[in-house]
Amino acid sequence: SKNNLAMAAGLAAIEVLQGERLVEHAATLGEALITDLRALIGKHEFLTEVRGKGLMIALEFSAPRSFSLKAAWSLLEKANKGLFSQMIVIPLFRNHRILTQVAGHGMNVVKLLPPLVIDERDRTRIVGAFDQVIADCHRVPGAVWDLATTLAGQALKSEAG
């Protein structure tokens, strides 16, 4: 808006961005976070790609190679394409208080947009949380797949009703 308060707020925001070097911090910490998350790709069948710029990060999931996991994935995708992402987003928030979002309808991409002021301890906590949540998705049956069953049931009800 065109008023003195809005102008003062804008100038203060620019001063903090420059003074605390938040852009450079986001680039450095983001690259380290992306590298750490990419290391999980070989560990977890569902995780196929990690990409991003600065602290804007996307994790892409796709069908696993093993038969039992592929069968579970297929059933979930048949109920509602992209539903697997909810199996990542919900436990990350509920169990770890990490807010993420599905990148779009029908997509198995989770986006992570942490605050520019996170630190190394936050980075470690984020990677550990993703590692645990994705590992839980590899346990069929398990608590995460109980969630998937509930989500799939709701998706099928909404299509039928």
mmCIF file of C-alpha atoms in Angstrom:
data_model
loop_
_atom_site.group_PDB
_atom_site.id
_atom_site.type_symbol
_atom_site.label_atom_id
_atom_site.label_comp_id
_atom_site.label_asym_id
_atom_site.label_seq_id
_atom_site.Cartn_x
_atom_site.Cartn_y
_atom_site.Cartn_z
ATOM 1 C CA SER A 1 0.000 0.000 0.000
ATOM 2 C CA LYS A 2 1.092 3.559 -0.533
ATOM 3 C CA ASN A 3 1.570 4.879 2.983
ATOM 4 C CA ASN A 4 4.379 5.754 5.369
ATOM 5 C CA LEU A 5 3.951 2.630 7.501
ATOM 6 C CA ALA A 6 4.156 0.313 4.480
ATOM 7 C CA MET A 7 7.273 2.110 3.237
ATOM 8 C CA ALA A 8 8.932 1.898 6.666
ATOM 9 C CA ALA A 9 8.131 -1.833 6.868
ATOM 10 C CA GLY A 10 9.569 -2.421 3.391
ATOM 11 C CA LEU A 11 12.778 -0.563 4.218
ATOM 12 C CA ALA A 12 13.121 -2.463 7.523
ATOM 13 C CA ALA A 13 12.689 -5.790 5.693
ATOM 14 C CA ILE A 14 15.388 -4.869 3.160
ATOM 15 C CA GLU A 15 17.701 -3.795 5.991
ATOM 16 C CA VAL A 16 17.293 -7.169 7.762
ATOM 17 C CA LEU A 17 17.780 -9.132 4.513
ATOM 18 C CA GLN A 18 21.013 -7.298 3.790
ATOM 19 C CA GLY A 19 22.298 -6.896 7.344
ATOM 20 C CA GLU A 20 21.848 -10.531 8.299
ATOM 21 C CA ARG A 21 22.894 -11.743 4.848
ATOM 22 C CA LEU A 22 19.782 -13.923 4.661
ATOM 23 C CA VAL A 23 20.009 -14.515 0.917
ATOM 24 C CA GLU A 24 23.567 -15.850 1.200
ATOM 25 C CA HIS A 25 22.592 -17.852 4.298
ATOM 26 C CA ALA A 26 19.646 -19.419 2.444
ATOM 27 C CA ALA A 27 21.868 -20.338 -0.503
ATOM 28 C CA THR A 28 24.537 -21.961 1.676
ATOM 29 C CA LEU A 29 22.248 -23.779 4.101
ATOM 30 C CA GLY A 30 19.845 -24.734 1.319
ATOM 31 C CA GLU A 31 22.594 -26.391 -0.719
ATOM 32 C CA ALA A 32 23.721 -28.339 2.345
ATOM 33 C CA LEU A 33 20.139 -29.383 3.104
ATOM 34 C CA ILE A 34 19.567 -30.500 -0.485
ATOM 35 C CA THR A 35 22.795 -32.527 -0.383
ATOM 36 C CA ASP A 36 21.746 -34.186 2.891
ATOM 37 C CA LEU A 37 18.281 -35.008 1.554
ATOM 38 C CA ARG A 38 19.719 -36.376 -1.716
ATOM 39 C CA ALA A 39 21.758 -38.816 0.361
ATOM 40 C CA LEU A 40 18.441 -40.402 1.392
ATOM 41 C CA ILE A 41 17.627 -41.393 -2.210
ATOM 42 C CA GLY A 42 19.767 -44.537 -2.116
ATOM 43 C CA LYS A 43 18.355 -45.442 1.293
ATOM 44 C CA HIS A 44 14.641 -45.190 0.458
ATOM 45 C CA GLU A 45 12.964 -46.716 -2.599
ATOM 46 C CA PHE A 46 10.124 -44.192 -2.737
ATOM 47 C CA LEU A 47 12.365 -41.108 -2.893
ATOM 48 C CA THR A 48 13.574 -40.506 -6.446
ATOM 49 C CA GLU A 49 14.690 -36.869 -6.641
ATOM 50 C CA VAL A 50 15.568 -33.892 -4.475
ATOM 51 C CA ARG A 51 15.887 -30.510 -6.153
ATOM 52 C CA GLY A 52 15.772 -26.884 -5.222
ATOM 53 C CA LYS A 53 17.325 -23.484 -5.048
ATOM 54 C CA GLY A 54 18.306 -21.949 -1.762
ATOM 55 C CA LEU A 55 15.769 -23.030 0.832
ATOM 56 C CA MET A 56 13.050 -23.781 -1.759
ATOM 57 C CA ILE A 57 13.259 -27.568 -1.869
ATOM 58 C CA ALA A 58 11.188 -30.282 -3.551
ATOM 59 C CA LEU A 59 11.286 -34.015 -2.848
ATOM 60 C CA GLU A 60 9.816 -36.250 -5.532
ATOM 61 C CA PHE A 61 8.453 -39.719 -4.816
ATOM 62 C CA SER A 62 7.604 -42.495 -7.262
ATOM 63 C CA ALA A 63 6.790 -46.196 -7.447
ATOM 64 C CA PRO A 64 9.350 -48.385 -5.676
ATOM 65 C CA ARG A 65 11.063 -51.421 -7.148
ATOM 66 C CA SER A 66 10.166 -54.107 -4.587
ATOM 67 C CA PHE A 67 6.967 -56.051 -5.213
ATOM 68 C CA SER A 68 5.169 -55.502 -1.873
ATOM 69 C CA LEU A 69 5.854 -51.773 -1.851
ATOM 70 C CA LYS A 70 4.935 -51.437 -5.521
ATOM 71 C CA ALA A 71 1.596 -53.187 -4.865
ATOM 72 C CA ALA A 72 0.814 -50.832 -1.963
ATOM 73 C CA TRP A 73 1.840 -47.806 -4.048
ATOM 74 C CA SER A 74 -0.380 -48.920 -6.953
ATOM 75 C CA LEU A 75 -3.429 -49.348 -4.735
ATOM 76 C CA LEU A 76 -2.930 -45.911 -3.227
ATOM 77 C CA GLU A 77 -2.413 -44.277 -6.634
ATOM 78 C CA LYS A 78 -5.531 -46.023 -7.939
ATOM 79 C CA ALA A 79 -7.584 -44.545 -5.082
ATOM 80 C CA ASN A 80 -6.303 -41.032 -5.755
ATOM 81 C CA LYS A 81 -3.259 -40.036 -7.789
ATOM 82 C CA GLY A 82 -0.697 -38.219 -5.667
ATOM 83 C CA LEU A 83 -2.076 -39.476 -2.356
ATOM 84 C CA PHE A 84 1.310 -40.863 -1.311
ATOM 85 C CA SER A 85 2.558 -37.320 -0.670
ATOM 86 C CA GLN A 86 0.034 -36.983 2.147
ATOM 87 C CA MET A 87 1.734 -39.952 3.839
ATOM 88 C CA ILE A 88 4.820 -37.746 4.053
ATOM 89 C CA VAL A 89 3.235 -34.362 4.803
ATOM 90 C CA ILE A 90 0.898 -35.444 7.616
ATOM 91 C CA PRO A 91 3.436 -37.301 9.810
ATOM 92 C CA LEU A 92 6.075 -34.607 9.244
ATOM 93 C CA PHE A 93 3.721 -32.066 10.769
ATOM 94 C CA ARG A 94 2.017 -34.265 13.364
ATOM 95 C CA ASN A 95 5.138 -35.974 14.702
ATOM 96 C CA HIS A 96 7.930 -33.507 13.940
ATOM 97 C CA ARG A 97 6.179 -30.119 13.648
ATOM 98 C CA ILE A 98 7.682 -29.566 10.213
ATOM 99 C CA LEU A 99 5.286 -27.815 7.864
ATOM 100 C CA THR A 100 5.491 -28.987 4.246
ATOM 101 C CA GLN A 101 3.045 -29.005 1.371
ATOM 102 C CA VAL A 102 2.132 -31.191 -1.575
ATOM 103 C CA ALA A 103 3.403 -29.336 -4.651
ATOM 104 C CA GLY A 104 0.210 -29.776 -6.665
ATOM 105 C CA HIS A 105 -2.870 -31.886 -7.276
ATOM 106 C CA GLY A 106 -2.067 -35.406 -8.441
ATOM 107 C CA MET A 107 1.652 -34.971 -7.794
ATOM 108 C CA ASN A 108 3.929 -36.970 -5.542
ATOM 109 C CA VAL A 109 6.158 -34.004 -4.856
ATOM 110 C CA VAL A 110 6.512 -32.475 -1.408
ATOM 111 C CA LYS A 111 7.802 -28.939 -1.113
ATOM 112 C CA LEU A 112 9.742 -27.627 1.824
ATOM 113 C CA LEU A 113 10.044 -23.867 2.331
ATOM 114 C CA PRO A 114 11.681 -23.344 5.734
ATOM 115 C CA PRO A 115 12.263 -19.874 7.165
ATOM 116 C CA LEU A 116 15.394 -18.067 5.992
ATOM 117 C CA VAL A 117 16.715 -18.012 9.552
ATOM 118 C CA ILE A 118 17.021 -21.775 10.155
ATOM 119 C CA ASP A 119 20.351 -22.999 11.482
ATOM 120 C CA GLU A 120 22.472 -26.166 11.393
ATOM 121 C CA ARG A 121 20.484 -27.743 14.226
ATOM 122 C CA ASP A 122 17.271 -27.198 12.245
ATOM 123 C CA ARG A 123 18.912 -28.701 9.162
ATOM 124 C CA THR A 124 19.832 -31.860 11.089
ATOM 125 C CA ARG A 125 16.332 -32.103 12.561
ATOM 126 C CA ILE A 126 14.677 -31.705 9.133
ATOM 127 C CA VAL A 127 16.824 -34.409 7.510
ATOM 128 C CA GLY A 128 16.236 -36.778 10.443
ATOM 129 C CA ALA A 129 12.487 -36.224 10.293
ATOM 130 C CA PHE A 130 12.309 -36.892 6.542
ATOM 131 C CA ASP A 131 14.483 -39.989 6.983
ATOM 132 C CA GLN A 132 12.189 -41.367 9.690
ATOM 133 C CA VAL A 133 8.911 -40.569 7.899
ATOM 134 C CA ILE A 134 10.080 -42.030 4.581
ATOM 135 C CA ALA A 135 11.437 -45.109 6.373
ATOM 136 C CA ASP A 136 8.030 -45.572 8.016
ATOM 137 C CA CYS A 137 6.467 -45.643 4.533
ATOM 138 C CA HIS A 138 8.578 -48.714 3.758
ATOM 139 C CA ARG A 139 6.898 -50.694 6.551
ATOM 140 C CA VAL A 140 3.861 -52.391 5.021
ATOM 141 C CA PRO A 141 1.635 -52.900 6.945
ATOM 142 C CA GLY A 142 2.334 -50.155 9.450
ATOM 143 C CA ALA A 143 0.978 -47.021 11.043
ATOM 144 C CA VAL A 144 1.669 -44.860 7.991
ATOM 145 C CA TRP A 145 -0.151 -47.304 5.744
ATOM 146 C CA ASP A 146 -3.100 -47.244 8.163
ATOM 147 C CA LEU A 147 -3.179 -43.511 7.466
ATOM 148 C CA ALA A 148 -3.001 -44.277 3.740
ATOM 149 C CA THR A 149 -5.982 -46.608 4.027
ATOM 150 C CA THR A 150 -7.986 -43.883 5.742
ATOM 151 C CA LEU A 151 -6.986 -41.274 3.146
ATOM 152 C CA ALA A 152 -7.771 -43.632 0.267
ATOM 153 C CA GLY A 153 -11.173 -44.474 1.777
ATOM 154 C CA GLN A 154 -12.014 -40.769 2.059
ATOM 155 C CA ALA A 155 -10.867 -40.157 -1.530
ATOM 156 C CA LEU A 156 -13.042 -42.978 -2.849
ATOM 157 C CA LYS A 157 -16.047 -41.734 -0.846
ATOM 158 C CA SER A 158 -15.706 -38.226 -2.246
ATOM 159 C CA GLU A 159 -15.543 -39.587 -5.809
ATOM 160 C CA ALA A 160 -18.613 -41.776 -5.288
ATOM 161 C CA GLY A 161 -20.665 -39.124 -3.464
#
